[in-house]
Amino acid sequence: MGDPRGFLKVRSRRELAERPVEERIKDWLDVHAESGLQPWTQEQAARCMDCGTPFCMTGCPLGNVIPEFNDLVRQGQWEDAYNKLSMTNNFPEVTGRICPALCEAACVLGIHQPPTMIKLDEQTIIDQAWNLDYVKPQPPQRLTDQTVAVVGSGPAGLACAQQLTRAGHTVVVYERHDAIGGLMRYGIPNFKLDKSLLDRRVEQMEAEGTVFHTNVEIGKDISWDELRSRYDAVVVAIGSTVPRDMKLPGRELDGIHFAMDFLPDATRRVWGKKPINDITAKDKHVVVIGGGDTGSDCLGTSIRQGAKSVTVLQIMSQEPTERPANQPWPTFARLYQKTSSMEEGGTYIYDTDSVEFEGTTLPENIHEIDGVQTEGFVSDEKGHVTGLKIVKVAPGENGPFTRQAGTERIIPADLVLISVGFLHPETDTLVDQLPVDLDGRGNVARNDSFATSQDGVFACGDAGRGQSLVVWAISEGRSCAAAVDKYLTGSTELPAPIVASQRPMALPRR
Ligand SMILES: Cc1cc2nc3c(=O)[nH]c(=O)nc-3n(C[C@H](O)[C@H](O)[C@H](O)COP(=O)(O)OP(=O)(O)OC[C@H]3O[C@@H](n4cnc5c(N)ncnc54)[C@H](O)[C@@H]3O)c2cc1C
Ligand code: SF4
């Protein structure tokens, strides 16, 4: 039972202080100046009203037992709080930092006061647990003789692997990149999620018995059907990585890239690894097309790399600051919220569509070959982007956006980053070699128990759901593990917080 008067005594909500902008844009460290363990942490946790019906828990896809761990934070009982939290969440150090906190949108206190600080409590509990050495490997007491291959080491694959390893199965995770973590490693920038947090968790998983193979691409280095024949079950957790393109005139110009061709190298450089595409924003006018979280990550990264200017374009209007009537409590409303990167600089332009890319003049079209004048290009020189023509649009309530005549203008751009979402997973080799059904959007189709159309092959995370959130991926991975365990042994005691078709009350934009 929480403090029944806590929310009356402390009405305001505290946030973690951030480091000064001028200091933090010079490095890639966490933007925050302080940890969650502050003199006010316990009184903030006491604001939780311990509601009869804790709506916050319905907001969290993991079913985190929020009022109970809030009360343990209030009492400073860190070990019990950690035990409670780790019952439902494999990686609270990640969600406690970068989850959009769907739970807080559903907090009952949030109807008339700022909501309880659930996400920060989660971070503080797990940070304390690591600091106080409560986090220990949990190897299984006995091994089954069943083997599982998990393809993809994002939050879905990792959560699934950890659950199945702890249930006694022999689990091998295959990852095509050189490090474990999926988009937590090479998508989300280091200043939002320090990668040492992932390394620590991978060490724990190895100590429990999970085996990791990096730099192995299934479908290329080992075929999907070969993998299936080697293991008793296969889990497809390959994410949703095919980016949505902008097919505008001038798209072929140099200097126009997808956000995910740009972001991973920034993290690679921080960790002393060789960049792959070697794209940098240094001394460039950067235009980011797409104002979601990925666009914001491109902004913060470009600023740290020393861009001359960064402009982020959003086709939609700026979000409202108060809940609109059509997004009532307890849904996750799309409200305007400044990200830490937005505080660091850059300009957002709303209600704006892109028309065409402008570029340097292409090379002369006439060439002399063996004394004969010939039309047509003889090299693959394409010219480089120099600007982007944009136009104002009228907000489309339910229909398409309408371009406003006479509002066209060109903004300078030496580097354009396309960040308008992702279409579906990369499934070419999978479908060729182990023909699973896809759904209408190109995601891997599965039933509510995460089983694909191929016997013994399961799919979880963005690969089945489409681009979503880390918290959904962990929830999918846990539920998928329960389904695989049942498939292998006939029954399961592993928790399954969701079924595959379960959808959020509203999704933030990527
Ligand atoms: C830039 C960016 C920022 C984001 N920020 C946030 C945020 O702040 N908060 C949040 O909650 N969510 C965020 N997301 C979304 C979140 O990262 C994803 O929803 C989540 O990581 C999905 O997890 P997953 O395990 O399904 O897939 P992923 O994390 O995509 O992992 C899939 C893994 O599978 C590997 N793989 C693919 N094919 C193969 C193969 N054939 N063989 C071997 N390995 C393979 C990939 O290399 C990858 O490592 C962000 C996404 C992006 C792109
Ligand atoms: S995982 Fe996200 S939604 Fe769930 S309790 Fe933590 S912050 Fe809230």
XYZ file of C-alpha atoms and ligand atoms in Angstrom:
571
model
C 0.000 0.000 0.000
C 1.484 3.368 -1.049
C 1.297 6.639 0.870
C -2.427 7.549 0.564
C -1.631 11.287 0.803
C 1.582 11.301 -1.230
C 0.060 12.949 -4.304
C -1.485 15.665 -2.119
C 1.823 16.466 -0.443
C 3.893 16.549 -3.657
C 1.948 17.946 -6.579
C 4.739 18.725 -9.000
C 6.836 16.298 -10.981
C 10.637 16.418 -11.160
C 12.648 15.538 -14.237
C 16.329 14.653 -14.338
C 18.514 17.688 -14.988
C 20.281 17.704 -18.336
C 23.858 18.788 -18.935
C 24.266 22.277 -20.460
C 23.750 22.149 -24.218
C 27.119 23.742 -25.018
C 28.858 21.015 -22.984
C 26.957 17.957 -24.177
C 27.066 18.668 -27.897
C 30.827 18.272 -27.669
C 30.553 14.621 -26.661
C 28.385 11.523 -27.098
C 27.695 10.828 -23.438
C 24.233 10.665 -21.838
C 22.575 14.067 -22.000
C 21.566 13.870 -18.335
C 23.580 15.506 -15.574
C 22.326 13.257 -12.787
C 21.252 9.691 -12.055
C 17.756 8.717 -10.906
C 18.881 8.390 -7.287
C 18.189 11.883 -5.963
C 17.050 13.280 -2.595
C 13.578 13.665 -4.159
C 13.316 10.192 -5.752
C 11.357 8.597 -2.906
C 8.887 11.463 -2.418
C 8.241 11.475 -6.162
C 7.500 7.729 -6.049
C 5.072 8.434 -3.182
C 2.880 10.378 -5.645
C 1.655 7.003 -6.988
C -1.931 6.631 -5.736
C -1.908 2.805 -5.789
C -5.165 2.925 -7.744
C -7.703 0.117 -7.421
C -7.512 -0.296 -11.184
C -3.949 0.611 -12.188
C -4.515 1.883 -15.731
C -0.765 2.493 -16.045
C -0.293 -1.277 -16.186
C -2.686 -1.574 -19.104
C -0.655 1.132 -20.869
C 2.590 -0.852 -20.501
C 2.833 -3.708 -23.043
C 4.976 -5.652 -20.567
C 2.377 -5.472 -17.817
C 4.996 -4.030 -15.439
C 3.637 -4.158 -11.874
C 3.941 -0.410 -11.549
C 2.168 0.547 -8.290
C 4.065 -2.180 -6.439
C 7.514 -1.143 -7.621
C 6.668 2.539 -7.134
C 5.877 1.778 -3.499
C 9.118 -0.165 -3.064
C 10.997 2.849 -4.467
C 9.138 5.063 -1.986
C 10.471 2.833 0.803
C 13.960 2.557 -0.720
C 13.661 -1.248 -0.890
C 15.831 -1.640 -3.960
C 16.293 -5.398 -3.954
C 12.553 -6.111 -3.709
C 11.884 -3.435 -6.319
C 14.406 -5.068 -8.661
C 12.875 -8.517 -8.110
C 9.426 -7.125 -8.903
C 10.601 -5.288 -12.018
C 12.652 -8.137 -13.434
C 9.626 -10.445 -13.271
C 8.169 -8.588 -16.261
C 11.010 -6.758 -18.026
C 14.300 -8.226 -19.265
C 15.927 -4.873 -20.092
C 14.594 -2.090 -17.823
C 17.880 -0.191 -18.232
C 16.764 0.366 -21.839
C 13.052 1.079 -21.383
C 13.813 3.193 -18.296
C 15.790 5.477 -20.618
C 14.195 5.492 -24.046
C 10.616 4.207 -23.695
C 8.037 6.889 -24.542
C 6.321 5.786 -21.301
C 2.951 4.638 -22.565
C 2.236 3.871 -18.891
C 2.529 7.522 -17.848
C -0.024 8.508 -20.496
C -2.427 6.099 -18.778
C -1.582 7.150 -15.174
C -4.774 8.087 -13.294
C -3.020 10.963 -11.535
C -2.324 12.306 -15.032
C -5.998 13.222 -15.432
C -5.580 16.269 -13.185
C -1.867 16.471 -12.236
C 1.388 15.587 -13.985
C 1.640 11.774 -13.983
C 3.810 9.720 -11.634
C 7.434 9.214 -12.728
C 7.168 5.562 -13.675
C 9.857 5.446 -16.340
C 12.465 7.115 -14.151
C 11.604 4.767 -11.269
C 12.275 1.891 -13.625
C 15.685 3.308 -14.541
C 16.580 4.028 -10.914
C 15.601 0.542 -9.753
C 17.735 -1.238 -12.319
C 20.682 1.161 -11.947
C 20.577 0.594 -8.197
C 20.318 -3.163 -8.745
C 23.477 -3.169 -10.877
C 25.284 -0.843 -8.451
C 24.353 -2.947 -5.422
C 25.212 -6.197 -7.243
C 21.706 -7.665 -7.183
C 21.750 -8.502 -10.884
C 23.108 -12.011 -11.178
C 23.046 -14.477 -14.050
C 20.123 -16.895 -13.724
C 21.281 -20.077 -15.474
C 18.723 -22.882 -15.727
C 18.736 -25.577 -13.067
C 18.645 -28.288 -15.744
C 18.959 -28.380 -19.497
C 16.403 -29.801 -21.881
C 17.842 -31.433 -24.974
C 16.094 -28.890 -27.228
C 17.881 -26.285 -29.340
C 16.651 -22.920 -30.615
C 18.195 -20.504 -33.137
C 17.204 -16.867 -32.688
C 17.959 -14.737 -35.758
C 18.438 -11.073 -34.869
C 19.752 -9.603 -31.623
C 17.438 -6.615 -31.139
C 15.279 -6.357 -28.030
C 12.807 -8.960 -29.372
C 15.472 -11.581 -30.136
C 17.350 -10.928 -26.898
C 14.275 -11.098 -24.664
C 13.174 -14.298 -26.400
C 16.661 -15.818 -26.078
C 16.981 -14.940 -22.404
C 13.619 -16.448 -21.526
C 14.293 -19.657 -23.479
C 17.805 -20.056 -22.054
C 16.475 -19.677 -18.531
C 13.850 -22.340 -19.351
C 16.700 -24.773 -20.051
C 16.893 -24.764 -23.851
C 20.169 -24.363 -25.704
C 19.854 -21.034 -27.494
C 22.103 -19.555 -30.157
C 21.583 -15.953 -31.312
C 22.754 -15.080 -34.836
C 23.437 -11.422 -35.670
C 24.670 -10.091 -39.005
C 26.294 -7.007 -37.475
C 29.512 -7.021 -35.471
C 27.785 -6.274 -32.160
C 24.681 -7.394 -30.312
C 21.644 -5.176 -29.730
C 19.855 -4.459 -33.046
C 18.570 -0.894 -33.219
C 19.432 -0.425 -29.537
C 23.076 -0.736 -30.653
C 23.258 0.914 -34.071
C 20.037 2.946 -34.370
C 19.449 4.825 -31.120
C 22.412 7.204 -30.576
C 24.830 6.816 -27.683
C 23.751 10.097 -26.066
C 20.280 8.549 -25.553
C 21.389 5.019 -24.706
C 24.964 4.289 -23.666
C 26.071 1.079 -25.345
C 27.967 -0.138 -22.279
C 24.515 -0.908 -20.829
C 24.023 -3.462 -23.606
C 27.465 -5.009 -23.135
C 26.757 -5.595 -19.455
C 23.481 -7.349 -20.275
C 25.068 -9.498 -22.984
C 27.689 -10.628 -20.445
C 24.897 -11.670 -18.096
C 23.174 -13.610 -20.878
C 26.412 -15.373 -21.826
C 26.914 -16.365 -18.206
C 23.403 -17.869 -18.273
C 24.316 -19.948 -21.306
C 23.050 -18.019 -24.345
C 25.511 -18.319 -27.236
C 26.063 -15.351 -29.580
C 27.378 -15.478 -33.132
C 27.976 -12.036 -34.646
C 28.876 -11.263 -38.283
C 26.680 -14.146 -39.443
C 23.874 -13.316 -41.846
C 21.251 -16.020 -42.085
C 20.218 -16.463 -45.694
C 23.759 -15.714 -46.864
C 26.322 -17.302 -44.531
C 23.943 -20.067 -43.450
C 20.737 -20.668 -45.405
C 17.406 -20.451 -43.600
C 16.463 -24.058 -44.435
C 19.869 -25.293 -43.250
C 19.335 -23.397 -39.986
C 15.884 -24.939 -39.578
C 17.319 -28.428 -40.074
C 19.995 -27.800 -37.418
C 17.653 -26.578 -34.643
C 14.426 -27.783 -33.044
C 12.919 -24.315 -33.466
C 13.858 -21.064 -35.203
C 12.818 -17.571 -34.126
C 12.811 -14.834 -36.782
C 13.549 -11.546 -34.984
C 15.115 -9.625 -37.877
C 13.433 -6.267 -37.299
C 11.777 -4.077 -39.937
C 14.640 -2.460 -41.766
C 13.531 -1.640 -45.328
C 13.290 2.167 -45.351
C 10.481 4.114 -47.027
C 11.958 6.129 -49.909
C 11.102 9.587 -51.325
C 10.871 9.139 -55.077
C 11.310 12.807 -56.028
C 13.104 14.352 -59.007
C 16.841 14.529 -58.228
C 16.735 11.538 -55.860
C 19.789 10.061 -57.631
C 22.041 12.988 -56.591
C 24.933 12.309 -54.243
C 24.458 13.395 -50.643
C 20.939 11.983 -50.191
C 20.819 9.066 -47.757
C 18.475 7.099 -45.556
C 18.726 7.937 -41.848
C 19.875 4.406 -41.096
C 22.792 4.741 -43.531
C 23.934 7.695 -41.396
C 23.162 6.946 -37.723
C 25.054 3.653 -37.205
C 28.419 5.125 -38.246
C 28.143 7.807 -35.576
C 27.943 5.081 -32.924
C 30.636 3.041 -34.643
C 33.041 6.009 -34.474
C 32.260 6.595 -30.772
C 33.211 3.000 -30.038
C 36.390 3.095 -32.145
C 34.994 1.024 -35.019
C 35.521 1.664 -38.711
C 32.560 3.526 -40.240
C 30.740 1.659 -43.015
C 29.226 4.404 -45.187
C 31.366 7.203 -43.726
C 28.701 9.875 -44.091
C 29.197 12.875 -41.819
C 27.304 16.106 -41.247
C 30.448 18.122 -40.502
C 30.351 21.600 -42.095
C 27.195 20.736 -44.028
C 23.732 22.168 -44.330
C 21.709 19.130 -43.267
C 18.048 18.611 -44.099
C 16.220 15.795 -42.334
C 12.974 14.766 -43.991
C 10.681 13.357 -41.304
C 10.134 14.730 -37.830
C 9.695 11.544 -35.759
C 12.144 10.071 -33.234
C 14.545 8.954 -35.957
C 14.567 12.509 -37.365
C 15.311 13.836 -33.898
C 18.196 11.353 -33.559
C 19.583 12.593 -36.897
C 19.332 16.155 -35.572
C 21.272 15.456 -32.339
C 23.867 13.435 -34.252
C 24.355 16.130 -36.937
C 24.768 18.836 -34.299
C 27.442 16.776 -32.534
C 29.247 16.204 -35.829
C 29.471 19.968 -36.435
C 26.786 20.622 -39.070
C 26.510 24.216 -40.331
C 22.732 24.056 -40.019
C 20.091 21.374 -39.501
C 16.529 21.708 -40.759
C 13.944 19.064 -39.926
C 10.874 18.914 -42.146
C 7.558 17.566 -40.962
C 4.562 17.210 -43.236
C 2.173 17.325 -40.303
C 1.391 20.335 -38.131
C 3.151 20.832 -34.831
C 1.483 18.569 -32.276
C -0.814 20.152 -29.669
C 0.507 20.659 -26.135
C -2.760 19.544 -24.491
C -4.691 16.331 -25.175
C -7.054 16.889 -28.109
C -10.591 15.548 -27.742
C -9.940 12.685 -30.152
C -7.016 11.353 -28.066
C -8.561 11.095 -24.609
C -6.978 9.648 -21.478
C -5.738 6.865 -21.169
C -4.573 6.662 -24.804
C -1.047 7.672 -25.749
C -1.761 11.131 -27.173
C 0.540 12.667 -29.784
C 1.576 15.785 -27.909
C 4.318 18.287 -28.667
C 7.330 17.440 -26.600
C 10.800 18.833 -27.104
C 13.342 16.049 -27.353
C 16.792 16.671 -25.892
C 18.088 17.049 -29.473
C 15.498 19.744 -30.245
C 16.866 21.744 -27.314
C 20.342 21.585 -28.838
C 19.584 23.497 -32.022
C 18.199 23.039 -35.512
C 14.990 24.335 -37.030
C 11.744 22.420 -37.407
C 9.498 23.360 -40.315
C 5.976 21.980 -40.051
C 3.141 21.605 -42.609
C 5.749 21.184 -45.318
C 6.213 18.699 -48.142
C 9.314 18.089 -50.273
C 8.991 18.745 -54.018
C 12.371 18.039 -55.612
C 16.060 17.847 -54.889
C 18.268 20.506 -56.478
C 21.817 19.585 -57.508
C 25.044 20.721 -59.117
C 24.913 20.794 -62.893
C 25.521 17.412 -64.413
C 28.673 16.996 -66.513
C 28.593 18.074 -70.162
C 26.448 15.648 -72.084
C 28.617 15.528 -75.203
C 31.778 13.441 -75.272
C 34.345 12.908 -77.953
C 35.239 9.263 -78.364
C 37.837 8.383 -81.010
C 37.299 11.759 -82.648
C 33.523 11.246 -82.899
C 31.155 13.446 -80.896
C 28.803 11.202 -78.898
C 25.769 12.108 -76.801
C 25.209 10.506 -73.417
C 27.162 10.161 -70.185
C 30.243 8.033 -70.131
C 30.759 8.167 -66.390
C 28.428 7.541 -63.460
C 28.922 11.074 -62.183
C 25.577 12.277 -60.862
C 26.105 15.708 -59.394
C 25.646 16.531 -55.719
C 22.596 17.764 -53.854
C 22.671 21.507 -53.129
C 19.133 22.175 -51.990
C 15.607 20.952 -51.537
C 12.510 22.579 -52.966
C 9.769 22.553 -50.342
C 6.143 23.649 -50.302
C 3.616 24.443 -47.588
C 0.723 22.004 -47.254
C -2.706 22.436 -45.769
C -3.199 19.885 -43.007
C -5.280 16.974 -44.282
C -7.698 16.057 -41.516
C -8.506 12.651 -42.950
C -7.450 12.969 -46.569
C -4.166 13.760 -48.315
C -2.260 16.983 -47.673
C -2.852 19.739 -50.244
C 0.103 21.718 -51.528
C -0.350 25.489 -51.286
C 0.305 27.235 -54.621
C 2.915 30.011 -54.502
C 4.605 28.782 -51.305
C 7.461 26.898 -52.939
C 11.015 27.783 -51.912
C 14.439 26.203 -51.931
C 16.394 25.536 -48.752
C 20.148 24.776 -48.872
C 21.170 21.157 -48.390
C 24.549 19.421 -48.706
C 23.295 16.355 -46.874
C 19.702 15.107 -46.932
C 18.619 12.378 -44.528
C 15.402 10.551 -45.362
C 13.622 9.534 -42.209
C 10.051 8.808 -43.204
C 9.645 5.365 -41.683
C 10.222 1.736 -42.550
C 8.186 -0.530 -44.792
C 8.807 -4.104 -43.655
C 11.557 -6.629 -42.830
C 14.144 -7.828 -45.359
C 12.601 -11.187 -46.219
C 13.966 -12.078 -49.684
C 16.250 -14.924 -48.614
C 13.833 -16.102 -45.921
C 10.959 -16.467 -48.370
C 13.221 -18.154 -50.961
C 14.799 -20.643 -48.608
C 12.130 -21.265 -45.972
C 8.919 -19.973 -47.539
C 6.971 -18.402 -44.680
C 3.822 -16.443 -45.486
C 3.969 -12.654 -45.344
C 1.082 -10.407 -44.388
C -0.357 -7.663 -46.623
C 2.317 -5.204 -45.479
C 5.251 -7.533 -46.132
C 5.789 -8.427 -42.459
C 6.263 -12.062 -41.439
C 2.735 -13.415 -40.866
C 2.119 -15.265 -37.619
C -0.821 -16.473 -35.572
C -1.551 -15.115 -32.099
C 1.050 -17.548 -30.726
C 3.820 -16.086 -32.928
C 3.930 -19.251 -35.120
C 4.591 -18.638 -38.830
C 3.228 -20.824 -41.632
C 6.341 -23.069 -41.331
C 6.340 -25.681 -38.589
C 8.739 -24.762 -35.775
C 9.432 -21.270 -37.131
C 8.273 -18.320 -35.032
C 8.486 -14.548 -35.564
C 8.589 -11.709 -33.054
C 9.328 -7.998 -32.786
C 9.259 -5.519 -35.647
C 9.668 -8.402 -38.149
C 6.068 -9.389 -37.441
C 4.557 -6.198 -36.025
C 6.241 -3.577 -38.246
C 8.412 -0.752 -36.835
C 7.319 -0.158 -33.276
C 8.996 0.380 -29.920
C 11.544 -1.387 -27.766
C 8.920 -2.091 -25.108
C 6.702 -3.896 -27.661
C 9.700 -5.829 -28.965
C 10.593 -7.059 -25.459
C 6.982 -7.983 -24.827
C 6.825 -9.862 -28.147
C 10.117 -11.648 -27.395
C 8.864 -12.811 -23.989
C 5.531 -13.989 -25.372
C 7.201 -15.705 -28.325
C 9.527 -17.547 -25.914
C 6.481 -18.929 -24.082
C 5.053 -20.137 -27.415
C 8.346 -21.779 -28.442
C 8.716 -23.434 -25.028
C 5.208 -24.858 -25.353
C 5.956 -26.069 -28.892
C 9.102 -27.848 -27.692
C 7.872 -29.326 -24.424
C 4.073 -29.402 -24.658
C 3.542 -26.882 -21.845
C 5.118 -23.720 -20.482
C 5.443 -21.700 -17.332
C 6.964 -18.729 -19.117
C 4.860 -15.551 -19.033
C 3.182 -14.298 -22.225
C 2.212 -10.649 -21.679
C 0.633 -10.197 -25.126
C -0.711 -12.059 -28.138
C 0.752 -11.207 -31.522
C -2.293 -9.284 -32.750
C -2.436 -7.006 -29.695
C -2.090 -3.368 -30.721
C -1.175 -0.228 -28.754
C -3.808 2.324 -27.876
C -1.890 4.766 -30.118
C 1.598 4.634 -31.571
C 4.233 7.341 -31.471
C 5.852 8.133 -34.817
C 9.265 6.783 -35.825
C 16.771 5.604 -35.251
C 15.767 4.870 -34.401
C 15.490 5.343 -33.135
C 14.575 4.677 -32.338
N 14.327 5.171 -31.092
C 13.494 4.501 -30.277
C 13.246 4.988 -28.967
O 13.768 6.031 -28.555
N 12.417 4.265 -28.166
C 11.838 3.099 -28.585
O 11.124 2.464 -27.806
N 12.027 2.634 -29.835
C 12.853 3.296 -30.692
N 13.055 2.837 -31.969
C 12.375 1.597 -32.401
C 13.042 0.354 -31.807
O 14.446 0.489 -31.870
C 12.585 -0.896 -32.530
O 11.174 -0.949 -32.499
C 13.150 -2.162 -31.870
O 14.555 -2.119 -31.826
C 12.701 -3.417 -32.624
O 13.325 -4.522 -32.073
P 13.528 -5.868 -32.909
O 14.273 -6.784 -32.007
O 12.246 -6.342 -33.450
O 14.415 -5.489 -34.175
P 15.802 -4.726 -34.348
O 16.161 -3.929 -33.157
O 15.694 -4.035 -35.649
O 16.860 -5.911 -34.459
C 16.862 -6.812 -35.543
C 18.260 -7.390 -35.696
O 18.217 -8.458 -36.629
C 19.425 -8.448 -37.380
N 19.189 -9.188 -38.618
C 18.324 -8.874 -39.618
N 18.370 -9.825 -40.587
C 19.283 -10.734 -40.193
C 19.783 -11.948 -40.778
N 19.331 -12.397 -41.943
N 20.746 -12.645 -40.111
C 21.227 -12.202 -38.910
N 20.786 -11.054 -38.321
C 19.819 -10.351 -38.943
C 19.652 -6.962 -37.603
O 21.005 -6.721 -37.945
C 19.268 -6.390 -36.253
O 20.393 -6.330 -35.389
C 13.930 3.510 -32.816
C 14.185 3.050 -34.109
C 15.086 3.731 -34.902
C 15.348 3.255 -36.300
S 8.389 -0.187 -20.168
Fe 7.659 1.823 -20.898
S 5.424 1.666 -20.734
Fe 6.288 -0.010 -19.473
S 6.474 0.821 -17.364
Fe 8.443 1.184 -18.403
S 8.290 3.252 -19.246
Fe 6.195 2.567 -18.782
